[in-house]
Amino acid sequence: MRSWRSLVFILTVGACLIEGKYRDRDAKRQRPHLFEPVSTAASVNLCEKIPHMKLVCHCTHGNNSEVLGADCWIFNPDVPRKDPIWGAFYPHSSIETLKFSVYKPGNLTFIPTEIIHHLPNLKDFSVQYAQVMEIGSYALANRSHLSRVEFNNCTVVALRRHAFIHHPALVEINLKFNQIAQIDRHAFSNLPNLERLLLGYNNITHLHDEVFIHLGKLAELYLQCNLIGNLSREVFKGLGNLNVLSLSGNRIIIVGDTVFAELWSLEELYLDSNHIEKISERAFDGLNNLKRLNLRHN
């Protein structure tokens, strides 16, 4: 009797194990793989214009049919970071020029840093009419070939620490027509070839001392149409090669002694359309190469 009961127990346990094995196998067949993408890059053609796509790109090609440029329009109000449409960029590491333009009711609230990271040859990056509130640290993924960056009419409020860093080929940054009010002291670092910085038409009230100290090759600095009221010599430290400085349309009342003394290469200085009431006797000391000074409408 004991042998018979033992046999029944063994058969029951074996049946349970076999049933469990097949149940697990069936469950695995029914359950999607955790790392399987919702849509792969192969299923979305970056350059194909299909109705109702969240992102429509006009592509330019090289001699070997590789994609060199993508001018993309966003019409959809919901294009999150994890949207499968971004995967369409992954096969095109050859892209050198990338532009995003947002049209109502479309929306873009972030910088697609992950996409930029997959574009090692990127030289020109532009975004306009987006809702990007800030440019965060390493937002442009340290792209070494990047030569021009533009965020135009993007409602940018803040430039965070290391927003622009480690871009040895960068020549121009255009941030006009935003709402920039905060610029971190270390927002611009290791940009040895930057020549033009456009910060006009924003809400800048204050500039940190030495905020431009790492921009030794900068030739043109545009700060027109902001809310700047005070200037100090330390703000312009490191700008010994600057040729053009525009401070038109700000709220400057007093131009103090030697405030521009660090700008010994300056040729053009625009201080028109401010509220200047007093100019110190030594305000323009050090500007031995100055050729044009505009003080109208003060």
mmCIF file of N, CA and C in Angstrom, residues 154-282:
data_model
loop_
_atom_site.group_PDB
_atom_site.id
_atom_site.type_symbol
_atom_site.label_atom_id
_atom_site.label_comp_id
_atom_site.label_asym_id
_atom_site.label_seq_id
_atom_site.Cartn_x
_atom_site.Cartn_y
_atom_site.Cartn_z
ATOM 1 N N CYS A 154 11.583 79.979 -29.239
ATOM 2 C CA CYS A 154 11.345 78.697 -28.562
ATOM 3 C C CYS A 154 10.946 78.847 -27.093
ATOM 4 N N THR A 155 10.650 80.055 -26.639
ATOM 5 C CA THR A 155 10.258 80.336 -25.247
ATOM 6 C C THR A 155 11.294 79.876 -24.226
ATOM 7 N N VAL A 156 12.559 79.785 -24.616
ATOM 8 C CA VAL A 156 13.617 79.390 -23.678
ATOM 9 C C VAL A 156 13.734 80.441 -22.574
ATOM 10 N N VAL A 157 13.712 79.988 -21.326
ATOM 11 C CA VAL A 157 13.805 80.882 -20.171
ATOM 12 C C VAL A 157 15.192 80.830 -19.536
ATOM 13 N N ALA A 158 15.814 79.648 -19.528
ATOM 14 C CA ALA A 158 17.067 79.479 -18.783
ATOM 15 C C ALA A 158 18.116 78.708 -19.582
ATOM 16 N N LEU A 159 19.369 79.137 -19.422
ATOM 17 C CA LEU A 159 20.524 78.392 -19.919
ATOM 18 C C LEU A 159 21.235 77.834 -18.695
ATOM 19 N N ARG A 160 21.196 76.528 -18.540
ATOM 20 C CA ARG A 160 21.753 75.892 -17.354
ATOM 21 C C ARG A 160 23.269 75.719 -17.467
ATOM 22 N N ARG A 161 23.862 75.301 -16.375
ATOM 23 C CA ARG A 161 25.306 75.039 -16.326
ATOM 24 C C ARG A 161 25.698 74.053 -17.430
ATOM 25 N N HIS A 162 26.711 74.387 -18.192
ATOM 26 C CA HIS A 162 27.217 73.553 -19.275
ATOM 27 C C HIS A 162 26.160 73.290 -20.350
ATOM 28 N N ALA A 163 25.287 74.261 -20.566
ATOM 29 C CA ALA A 163 24.310 74.137 -21.654
ATOM 30 C C ALA A 163 25.019 73.980 -22.995
ATOM 31 N N PHE A 164 26.114 74.724 -23.166
ATOM 32 C CA PHE A 164 26.933 74.625 -24.375
ATOM 33 C C PHE A 164 28.367 74.345 -23.936
ATOM 34 N N ILE A 165 28.795 73.108 -24.153
ATOM 35 C CA ILE A 165 30.117 72.710 -23.668
ATOM 36 C C ILE A 165 30.716 71.648 -24.588
ATOM 37 N N HIS A 166 32.026 71.695 -24.750
ATOM 38 C CA HIS A 166 32.772 70.706 -25.534
ATOM 39 C C HIS A 166 32.302 70.642 -26.988
ATOM 40 N N HIS A 167 32.207 71.806 -27.614
ATOM 41 C CA HIS A 167 31.889 71.869 -29.044
ATOM 42 C C HIS A 167 33.028 72.622 -29.737
ATOM 43 N N PRO A 168 34.124 71.950 -30.038
ATOM 44 C CA PRO A 168 35.323 72.627 -30.545
ATOM 45 C C PRO A 168 35.144 73.302 -31.899
ATOM 46 N N ALA A 169 34.140 72.887 -32.685
ATOM 47 C CA ALA A 169 33.942 73.468 -34.014
ATOM 48 C C ALA A 169 32.828 74.514 -34.043
ATOM 49 N N LEU A 170 32.182 74.749 -32.918
ATOM 50 C CA LEU A 170 31.029 75.651 -32.888
ATOM 51 C C LEU A 170 31.449 77.091 -33.164
ATOM 52 N N VAL A 171 30.802 77.706 -34.167
ATOM 53 C CA VAL A 171 31.128 79.071 -34.585
ATOM 54 C C VAL A 171 30.021 80.050 -34.209
ATOM 55 N N GLU A 172 28.762 79.603 -34.253
ATOM 56 C CA GLU A 172 27.650 80.525 -33.999
ATOM 57 C C GLU A 172 26.573 79.884 -33.129
ATOM 58 N N ILE A 173 26.092 80.656 -32.145
ATOM 59 C CA ILE A 173 24.930 80.288 -31.333
ATOM 60 C C ILE A 173 23.908 81.408 -31.477
ATOM 61 N N ASN A 174 22.718 81.059 -31.959
ATOM 62 C CA ASN A 174 21.649 82.038 -32.153
ATOM 63 C C ASN A 174 20.489 81.712 -31.217
ATOM 64 N N LEU A 175 20.262 82.573 -30.233
ATOM 65 C CA LEU A 175 19.195 82.373 -29.246
ATOM 66 C C LEU A 175 18.244 83.575 -29.220
ATOM 67 N N LYS A 176 18.097 84.240 -30.339
ATOM 68 C CA LYS A 176 17.233 85.424 -30.409
ATOM 69 C C LYS A 176 15.754 85.061 -30.263
ATOM 70 N N PHE A 177 14.985 86.045 -29.814
ATOM 71 C CA PHE A 177 13.529 85.931 -29.731
ATOM 72 C C PHE A 177 13.080 84.768 -28.848
ATOM 73 N N ASN A 178 13.638 84.706 -27.657
ATOM 74 C CA ASN A 178 13.179 83.766 -26.644
ATOM 75 C C ASN A 178 12.734 84.561 -25.418
ATOM 76 N N GLN A 179 12.752 83.939 -24.260
ATOM 77 C CA GLN A 179 12.388 84.620 -23.016
ATOM 78 C C GLN A 179 13.478 84.432 -21.966
ATOM 79 N N ILE A 180 14.708 84.356 -22.417
ATOM 80 C CA ILE A 180 15.835 84.051 -21.533
ATOM 81 C C ILE A 180 15.980 85.105 -20.442
ATOM 82 N N ALA A 181 15.933 84.641 -19.210
ATOM 83 C CA ALA A 181 16.106 85.518 -18.050
ATOM 84 C C ALA A 181 17.260 85.048 -17.173
ATOM 85 N N GLN A 182 17.631 83.762 -17.299
ATOM 86 C CA GLN A 182 18.680 83.191 -16.456
ATOM 87 C C GLN A 182 19.773 82.572 -17.326
ATOM 88 N N ILE A 183 20.991 83.017 -17.118
ATOM 89 C CA ILE A 183 22.146 82.424 -17.790
ATOM 90 C C ILE A 183 23.142 82.019 -16.716
ATOM 91 N N ASP A 184 23.348 80.739 -16.559
ATOM 92 C CA ASP A 184 24.293 80.261 -15.555
ATOM 93 C C ASP A 184 25.700 80.767 -15.868
ATOM 94 N N ARG A 185 26.452 81.022 -14.828
ATOM 95 C CA ARG A 185 27.823 81.534 -14.982
ATOM 96 C C ARG A 185 28.676 80.618 -15.861
ATOM 97 N N HIS A 186 28.362 79.320 -15.858
ATOM 98 C CA HIS A 186 29.145 78.350 -16.626
ATOM 99 C C HIS A 186 28.334 77.760 -17.777
ATOM 100 N N ALA A 187 27.420 78.531 -18.317
ATOM 101 C CA ALA A 187 26.601 78.046 -19.434
ATOM 102 C C ALA A 187 27.435 77.801 -20.685
ATOM 103 N N PHE A 188 28.498 78.596 -20.883
ATOM 104 C CA PHE A 188 29.348 78.491 -22.073
ATOM 105 C C PHE A 188 30.753 78.047 -21.661
ATOM 106 N N SER A 189 31.122 76.821 -22.031
ATOM 107 C CA SER A 189 32.441 76.298 -21.642
ATOM 108 C C SER A 189 33.063 75.504 -22.787
ATOM 109 N N ASN A 190 34.364 75.646 -22.932
ATOM 110 C CA ASN A 190 35.125 74.915 -23.946
ATOM 111 C C ASN A 190 34.509 75.078 -25.340
ATOM 112 N N LEU A 191 34.401 76.329 -25.750
ATOM 113 C CA LEU A 191 33.928 76.665 -27.102
ATOM 114 C C LEU A 191 35.018 77.512 -27.768
ATOM 115 N N PRO A 192 36.145 76.904 -28.089
ATOM 116 C CA PRO A 192 37.340 77.666 -28.489
ATOM 117 C C PRO A 192 37.214 78.423 -29.799
ATOM 118 N N ASN A 193 36.216 78.077 -30.633
ATOM 119 C CA ASN A 193 36.097 78.728 -31.938
ATOM 120 C C ASN A 193 34.805 79.514 -32.116
ATOM 121 N N LEU A 194 34.076 79.737 -31.032
ATOM 122 C CA LEU A 194 32.833 80.490 -31.144
ATOM 123 C C LEU A 194 33.121 81.941 -31.531
ATOM 124 N N GLU A 195 32.471 82.414 -32.591
ATOM 125 C CA GLU A 195 32.697 83.768 -33.099
ATOM 126 C C GLU A 195 31.480 84.671 -32.958
ATOM 127 N N ARG A 196 30.266 84.094 -33.002
ATOM 128 C CA ARG A 196 29.054 84.915 -32.941
ATOM 129 C C ARG A 196 28.097 84.346 -31.897
ATOM 130 N N LEU A 197 27.667 85.215 -30.977
ATOM 131 C CA LEU A 197 26.702 84.827 -29.949
ATOM 132 C C LEU A 197 25.557 85.831 -29.987
ATOM 133 N N LEU A 198 24.371 85.343 -30.341
ATOM 134 C CA LEU A 198 23.206 86.200 -30.499
ATOM 135 C C LEU A 198 22.213 85.933 -29.373
ATOM 136 N N LEU A 199 22.081 86.907 -28.471
ATOM 137 C CA LEU A 199 21.195 86.794 -27.311
ATOM 138 C C LEU A 199 20.156 87.915 -27.285
ATOM 139 N N GLY A 200 19.941 88.541 -28.416
ATOM 140 C CA GLY A 200 19.013 89.662 -28.485
ATOM 141 C C GLY A 200 17.559 89.247 -28.354
ATOM 142 N N TYR A 201 16.711 90.225 -27.959
ATOM 143 C CA TYR A 201 15.266 90.032 -27.867
ATOM 144 C C TYR A 201 14.895 88.943 -26.863
ATOM 145 N N ASN A 202 15.420 89.109 -25.647
ATOM 146 C CA ASN A 202 15.113 88.208 -24.545
ATOM 147 C C ASN A 202 14.737 89.030 -23.311
ATOM 148 N N ASN A 203 14.801 88.416 -22.138
ATOM 149 C CA ASN A 203 14.440 89.096 -20.890
ATOM 150 C C ASN A 203 15.611 89.146 -19.910
ATOM 151 N N ILE A 204 16.816 89.272 -20.425
ATOM 152 C CA ILE A 204 18.012 89.269 -19.582
ATOM 153 C C ILE A 204 18.099 90.575 -18.794
ATOM 154 N N THR A 205 18.177 90.457 -17.479
ATOM 155 C CA THR A 205 18.328 91.639 -16.616
ATOM 156 C C THR A 205 19.720 91.723 -16.012
ATOM 157 N N HIS A 206 20.381 90.566 -15.890
ATOM 158 C CA HIS A 206 21.669 90.509 -15.190
ATOM 159 C C HIS A 206 22.587 89.509 -15.869
ATOM 160 N N LEU A 207 23.852 89.855 -15.948
ATOM 161 C CA LEU A 207 24.877 88.958 -16.475
ATOM 162 C C LEU A 207 25.934 88.735 -15.403
ATOM 163 N N HIS A 208 26.250 87.471 -15.143
ATOM 164 C CA HIS A 208 27.264 87.147 -14.136
ATOM 165 C C HIS A 208 28.641 87.633 -14.580
ATOM 166 N N ASP A 209 29.468 87.983 -13.625
ATOM 167 C CA ASP A 209 30.861 88.297 -13.921
ATOM 168 C C ASP A 209 31.524 87.082 -14.570
ATOM 169 N N GLU A 210 32.313 87.332 -15.588
ATOM 170 C CA GLU A 210 33.090 86.296 -16.281
ATOM 171 C C GLU A 210 32.215 85.244 -16.960
ATOM 172 N N VAL A 211 30.968 85.582 -17.276
ATOM 173 C CA VAL A 211 30.087 84.619 -17.932
ATOM 174 C C VAL A 211 30.585 84.250 -19.332
ATOM 175 N N PHE A 212 31.384 85.143 -19.946
ATOM 176 C CA PHE A 212 31.901 84.888 -21.297
ATOM 177 C C PHE A 212 33.404 84.596 -21.301
ATOM 178 N N ILE A 213 33.957 84.294 -20.165
ATOM 179 C CA ILE A 213 35.416 84.209 -20.039
ATOM 180 C C ILE A 213 36.039 83.107 -20.890
ATOM 181 N N HIS A 214 35.264 82.080 -21.242
ATOM 182 C CA HIS A 214 35.803 80.978 -22.042
ATOM 183 C C HIS A 214 35.583 81.178 -23.541
ATOM 184 N N LEU A 215 35.162 82.377 -23.935
ATOM 185 C CA LEU A 215 34.858 82.641 -25.347
ATOM 186 C C LEU A 215 35.906 83.582 -25.940
ATOM 187 N N GLY A 216 37.144 83.163 -25.865
ATOM 188 C CA GLY A 216 38.260 84.017 -26.260
ATOM 189 C C GLY A 216 38.295 84.405 -27.720
ATOM 190 N N LYS A 217 37.606 83.665 -28.587
ATOM 191 C CA LYS A 217 37.627 83.978 -30.015
ATOM 192 C C LYS A 217 36.366 84.716 -30.458
ATOM 193 N N LEU A 218 35.477 85.015 -29.518
ATOM 194 C CA LEU A 218 34.215 85.664 -29.869
ATOM 195 C C LEU A 218 34.470 87.023 -30.521
ATOM 196 N N ALA A 219 33.844 87.234 -31.687
ATOM 197 C CA ALA A 219 34.021 88.486 -32.427
ATOM 198 C C ALA A 219 32.777 89.366 -32.380
ATOM 199 N N GLU A 220 31.597 88.754 -32.226
ATOM 200 C CA GLU A 220 30.353 89.519 -32.238
ATOM 201 C C GLU A 220 29.440 89.039 -31.109
ATOM 202 N N LEU A 221 28.987 89.986 -30.284
ATOM 203 C CA LEU A 221 28.088 89.678 -29.171
ATOM 204 C C LEU A 221 26.885 90.612 -29.256
ATOM 205 N N TYR A 222 25.714 90.006 -29.411
ATOM 206 C CA TYR A 222 24.481 90.785 -29.569
ATOM 207 C C TYR A 222 23.578 90.572 -28.359
ATOM 208 N N LEU A 223 23.348 91.661 -27.624
ATOM 209 C CA LEU A 223 22.512 91.639 -26.417
ATOM 210 C C LEU A 223 21.397 92.682 -26.512
ATOM 211 N N GLN A 224 21.061 93.083 -27.719
ATOM 212 C CA GLN A 224 20.078 94.143 -27.902
ATOM 213 C C GLN A 224 18.675 93.702 -27.458
ATOM 214 N N CYS A 225 17.877 94.705 -27.065
ATOM 215 C CA CYS A 225 16.471 94.487 -26.711
ATOM 216 C C CYS A 225 16.306 93.472 -25.585
ATOM 217 N N ASN A 226 17.038 93.705 -24.492
ATOM 218 C CA ASN A 226 16.867 92.958 -23.259
ATOM 219 C C ASN A 226 16.476 93.939 -22.155
ATOM 220 N N LEU A 227 16.712 93.563 -20.913
ATOM 221 C CA LEU A 227 16.331 94.406 -19.775
ATOM 222 C C LEU A 227 17.538 94.724 -18.901
ATOM 223 N N ILE A 228 18.711 94.774 -19.504
ATOM 224 C CA ILE A 228 19.960 94.982 -18.768
ATOM 225 C C ILE A 228 20.042 96.423 -18.266
ATOM 226 N N GLY A 229 20.270 96.570 -16.958
ATOM 227 C CA GLY A 229 20.342 97.903 -16.367
ATOM 228 C C GLY A 229 21.734 98.300 -15.925
ATOM 229 N N ASN A 230 22.533 97.317 -15.518
ATOM 230 C CA ASN A 230 23.879 97.601 -15.001
ATOM 231 C C ASN A 230 24.933 96.819 -15.772
ATOM 232 N N LEU A 231 26.083 97.448 -15.941
ATOM 233 C CA LEU A 231 27.214 96.809 -16.601
ATOM 234 C C LEU A 231 28.429 96.862 -15.692
ATOM 235 N N SER A 232 29.237 95.818 -15.751
ATOM 236 C CA SER A 232 30.499 95.830 -15.008
ATOM 237 C C SER A 232 31.618 95.331 -15.915
ATOM 238 N N ARG A 233 32.818 95.766 -15.626
ATOM 239 C CA ARG A 233 33.973 95.372 -16.425
ATOM 240 C C ARG A 233 34.151 93.857 -16.433
ATOM 241 N N GLU A 234 33.851 93.209 -15.300
ATOM 242 C CA GLU A 234 34.075 91.771 -15.159
ATOM 243 C C GLU A 234 33.167 90.940 -16.068
ATOM 244 N N VAL A 235 32.022 91.488 -16.450
ATOM 245 C CA VAL A 235 31.116 90.764 -17.348
ATOM 246 C C VAL A 235 31.808 90.443 -18.665
ATOM 247 N N PHE A 236 32.629 91.370 -19.150
ATOM 248 C CA PHE A 236 33.250 91.232 -20.469
ATOM 249 C C PHE A 236 34.661 90.645 -20.417
ATOM 250 N N LYS A 237 35.021 90.123 -19.281
ATOM 251 C CA LYS A 237 36.359 89.543 -19.133
ATOM 252 C C LYS A 237 36.518 88.346 -20.082
ATOM 253 N N GLY A 238 37.651 88.294 -20.767
ATOM 254 C CA GLY A 238 37.921 87.200 -21.692
ATOM 255 C C GLY A 238 37.557 87.501 -23.130
ATOM 256 N N LEU A 239 36.965 88.682 -23.382
ATOM 257 C CA LEU A 239 36.502 89.019 -24.729
ATOM 258 C C LEU A 239 37.465 89.976 -25.433
ATOM 259 N N GLY A 240 38.731 89.679 -25.359
ATOM 260 C CA GLY A 240 39.746 90.542 -25.956
ATOM 261 C C GLY A 240 39.711 90.610 -27.465
ATOM 262 N N ASN A 241 39.032 89.669 -28.125
ATOM 263 C CA ASN A 241 38.948 89.669 -29.588
ATOM 264 C C ASN A 241 37.604 90.166 -30.108
ATOM 265 N N LEU A 242 36.755 90.661 -29.219
ATOM 266 C CA LEU A 242 35.429 91.109 -29.636
ATOM 267 C C LEU A 242 35.525 92.350 -30.526
ATOM 268 N N ASN A 243 34.823 92.309 -31.672
ATOM 269 C CA ASN A 243 34.794 93.444 -32.604
ATOM 270 C C ASN A 243 33.491 94.237 -32.529
ATOM 271 N N VAL A 244 32.382 93.528 -32.275
ATOM 272 C CA VAL A 244 31.063 94.171 -32.274
ATOM 273 C C VAL A 244 30.329 93.826 -30.988
ATOM 274 N N LEU A 245 29.822 94.856 -30.297
ATOM 275 C CA LEU A 245 29.002 94.662 -29.100
ATOM 276 C C LEU A 245 27.744 95.515 -29.232
ATOM 277 N N SER A 246 26.593 94.844 -29.224
ATOM 278 C CA SER A 246 25.322 95.564 -29.311
ATOM 279 C C SER A 246 24.568 95.448 -27.995
ATOM 280 N N LEU A 247 24.322 96.602 -27.379
ATOM 281 C CA LEU A 247 23.525 96.703 -26.154
ATOM 282 C C LEU A 247 22.341 97.651 -26.377
ATOM 283 N N SER A 248 21.947 97.801 -27.611
ATOM 284 C CA SER A 248 20.831 98.686 -27.953
ATOM 285 C C SER A 248 19.544 98.223 -27.278
ATOM 286 N N GLY A 249 18.675 99.189 -26.947
ATOM 287 C CA GLY A 249 17.349 98.849 -26.463
ATOM 288 C C GLY A 249 17.310 98.161 -25.120
ATOM 289 N N ASN A 250 18.226 98.517 -24.212
ATOM 290 C CA ASN A 250 18.205 97.973 -22.858
ATOM 291 C C ASN A 250 17.777 99.071 -21.872
ATOM 292 N N ARG A 251 18.138 98.931 -20.613
ATOM 293 C CA ARG A 251 17.730 99.896 -19.587
ATOM 294 C C ARG A 251 18.930 100.498 -18.860
ATOM 295 N N ILE A 252 20.007 100.664 -19.576
ATOM 296 C CA ILE A 252 21.241 101.192 -18.996
ATOM 297 C C ILE A 252 21.065 102.677 -18.666
ATOM 298 N N ILE A 253 21.412 103.057 -17.441
ATOM 299 C CA ILE A 253 21.293 104.448 -16.989
ATOM 300 C C ILE A 253 22.662 105.109 -16.873
ATOM 301 N N ILE A 254 23.633 104.348 -16.347
ATOM 302 C CA ILE A 254 24.981 104.885 -16.131
ATOM 303 C C ILE A 254 26.009 103.999 -16.828
ATOM 304 N N VAL A 255 26.939 104.627 -17.519
ATOM 305 C CA VAL A 255 28.087 103.916 -18.089
ATOM 306 C C VAL A 255 29.294 104.306 -17.244
ATOM 307 N N GLY A 256 29.751 103.357 -16.412
ATOM 308 C CA GLY A 256 30.804 103.654 -15.441
ATOM 309 C C GLY A 256 32.206 103.623 -16.016
ATOM 310 N N ASP A 257 33.160 103.946 -15.166
ATOM 311 C CA ASP A 257 34.573 103.976 -15.558
ATOM 312 C C ASP A 257 35.050 102.603 -16.026
ATOM 313 N N THR A 258 35.808 102.601 -17.081
ATOM 314 C CA THR A 258 36.526 101.427 -17.627
ATOM 315 C C THR A 258 35.652 100.182 -17.775
ATOM 316 N N VAL A 259 34.344 100.373 -17.966
ATOM 317 C CA VAL A 259 33.456 99.220 -18.065
ATOM 318 C C VAL A 259 33.763 98.365 -19.299
ATOM 319 N N PHE A 260 34.338 98.987 -20.338
ATOM 320 C CA PHE A 260 34.652 98.255 -21.571
ATOM 321 C C PHE A 260 36.161 98.029 -21.741
ATOM 322 N N ALA A 261 36.911 98.193 -20.690
ATOM 323 C CA ALA A 261 38.372 98.154 -20.780
ATOM 324 C C ALA A 261 38.920 96.800 -21.223
ATOM 325 N N GLU A 262 38.154 95.725 -21.031
ATOM 326 C CA GLU A 262 38.604 94.392 -21.449
ATOM 327 C C GLU A 262 38.457 94.185 -22.955
ATOM 328 N N LEU A 263 37.771 95.118 -23.625
ATOM 329 C CA LEU A 263 37.427 94.940 -25.037
ATOM 330 C C LEU A 263 38.355 95.748 -25.934
ATOM 331 N N TRP A 264 39.647 95.479 -25.858
ATOM 332 C CA TRP A 264 40.628 96.302 -26.564
ATOM 333 C C TRP A 264 40.589 96.138 -28.085
ATOM 334 N N SER A 265 39.868 95.138 -28.602
ATOM 335 C CA SER A 265 39.753 94.977 -30.057
ATOM 336 C C SER A 265 38.435 95.529 -30.600
ATOM 337 N N LEU A 266 37.593 96.054 -29.728
ATOM 338 C CA LEU A 266 36.248 96.477 -30.128
ATOM 339 C C LEU A 266 36.285 97.602 -31.163
ATOM 340 N N GLU A 267 35.496 97.420 -32.226
ATOM 341 C CA GLU A 267 35.399 98.414 -33.294
ATOM 342 C C GLU A 267 34.019 99.066 -33.359
ATOM 343 N N GLU A 268 32.976 98.343 -32.936
ATOM 344 C CA GLU A 268 31.614 98.877 -33.000
ATOM 345 C C GLU A 268 30.913 98.659 -31.662
ATOM 346 N N LEU A 269 30.362 99.743 -31.098
ATOM 347 C CA LEU A 269 29.660 99.680 -29.818
ATOM 348 C C LEU A 269 28.319 100.397 -29.958
ATOM 349 N N TYR A 270 27.244 99.659 -29.691
ATOM 350 C CA TYR A 270 25.896 100.206 -29.840
ATOM 351 C C TYR A 270 25.230 100.313 -28.467
ATOM 352 N N LEU A 271 24.984 101.556 -28.052
ATOM 353 C CA LEU A 271 24.326 101.839 -26.773
ATOM 354 C C LEU A 271 23.067 102.685 -26.986
ATOM 355 N N ASP A 272 22.570 102.713 -28.189
ATOM 356 C CA ASP A 272 21.392 103.514 -28.512
ATOM 357 C C ASP A 272 20.120 102.934 -27.881
ATOM 358 N N SER A 273 19.117 103.792 -27.734
ATOM 359 C CA SER A 273 17.795 103.404 -27.225
ATOM 360 C C SER A 273 17.864 102.791 -25.832
ATOM 361 N N ASN A 274 18.674 103.397 -24.957
ATOM 362 C CA ASN A 274 18.713 103.032 -23.545
ATOM 363 C C ASN A 274 18.127 104.193 -22.730
ATOM 364 N N HIS A 275 18.477 104.268 -21.455
ATOM 365 C CA HIS A 275 18.039 105.377 -20.601
ATOM 366 C C HIS A 275 19.262 106.073 -20.002
ATOM 367 N N ILE A 276 20.316 106.181 -20.777
ATOM 368 C CA ILE A 276 21.594 106.690 -20.272
ATOM 369 C C ILE A 276 21.477 108.157 -19.856
ATOM 370 N N GLU A 277 21.819 108.396 -18.595
ATOM 371 C CA GLU A 277 21.812 109.753 -18.042
ATOM 372 C C GLU A 277 23.220 110.249 -17.741
ATOM 373 N N LYS A 278 24.128 109.293 -17.521
ATOM 374 C CA LYS A 278 25.488 109.684 -17.150
ATOM 375 C C LYS A 278 26.505 108.761 -17.806
ATOM 376 N N ILE A 279 27.538 109.357 -18.367
ATOM 377 C CA ILE A 279 28.666 108.614 -18.926
ATOM 378 C C ILE A 279 29.923 109.097 -18.222
ATOM 379 N N SER A 280 30.567 108.204 -17.497
ATOM 380 C CA SER A 280 31.769 108.580 -16.743
ATOM 381 C C SER A 280 32.886 109.022 -17.687
ATOM 382 N N GLU A 281 33.767 109.831 -17.144
ATOM 383 C CA GLU A 281 34.852 110.400 -17.941
ATOM 384 C C GLU A 281 35.738 109.328 -18.554
ATOM 385 N N ARG A 282 35.908 108.225 -17.845
ATOM 386 C CA ARG A 282 36.778 107.152 -18.330
ATOM 387 C C ARG A 282 35.973 105.936 -18.796
#
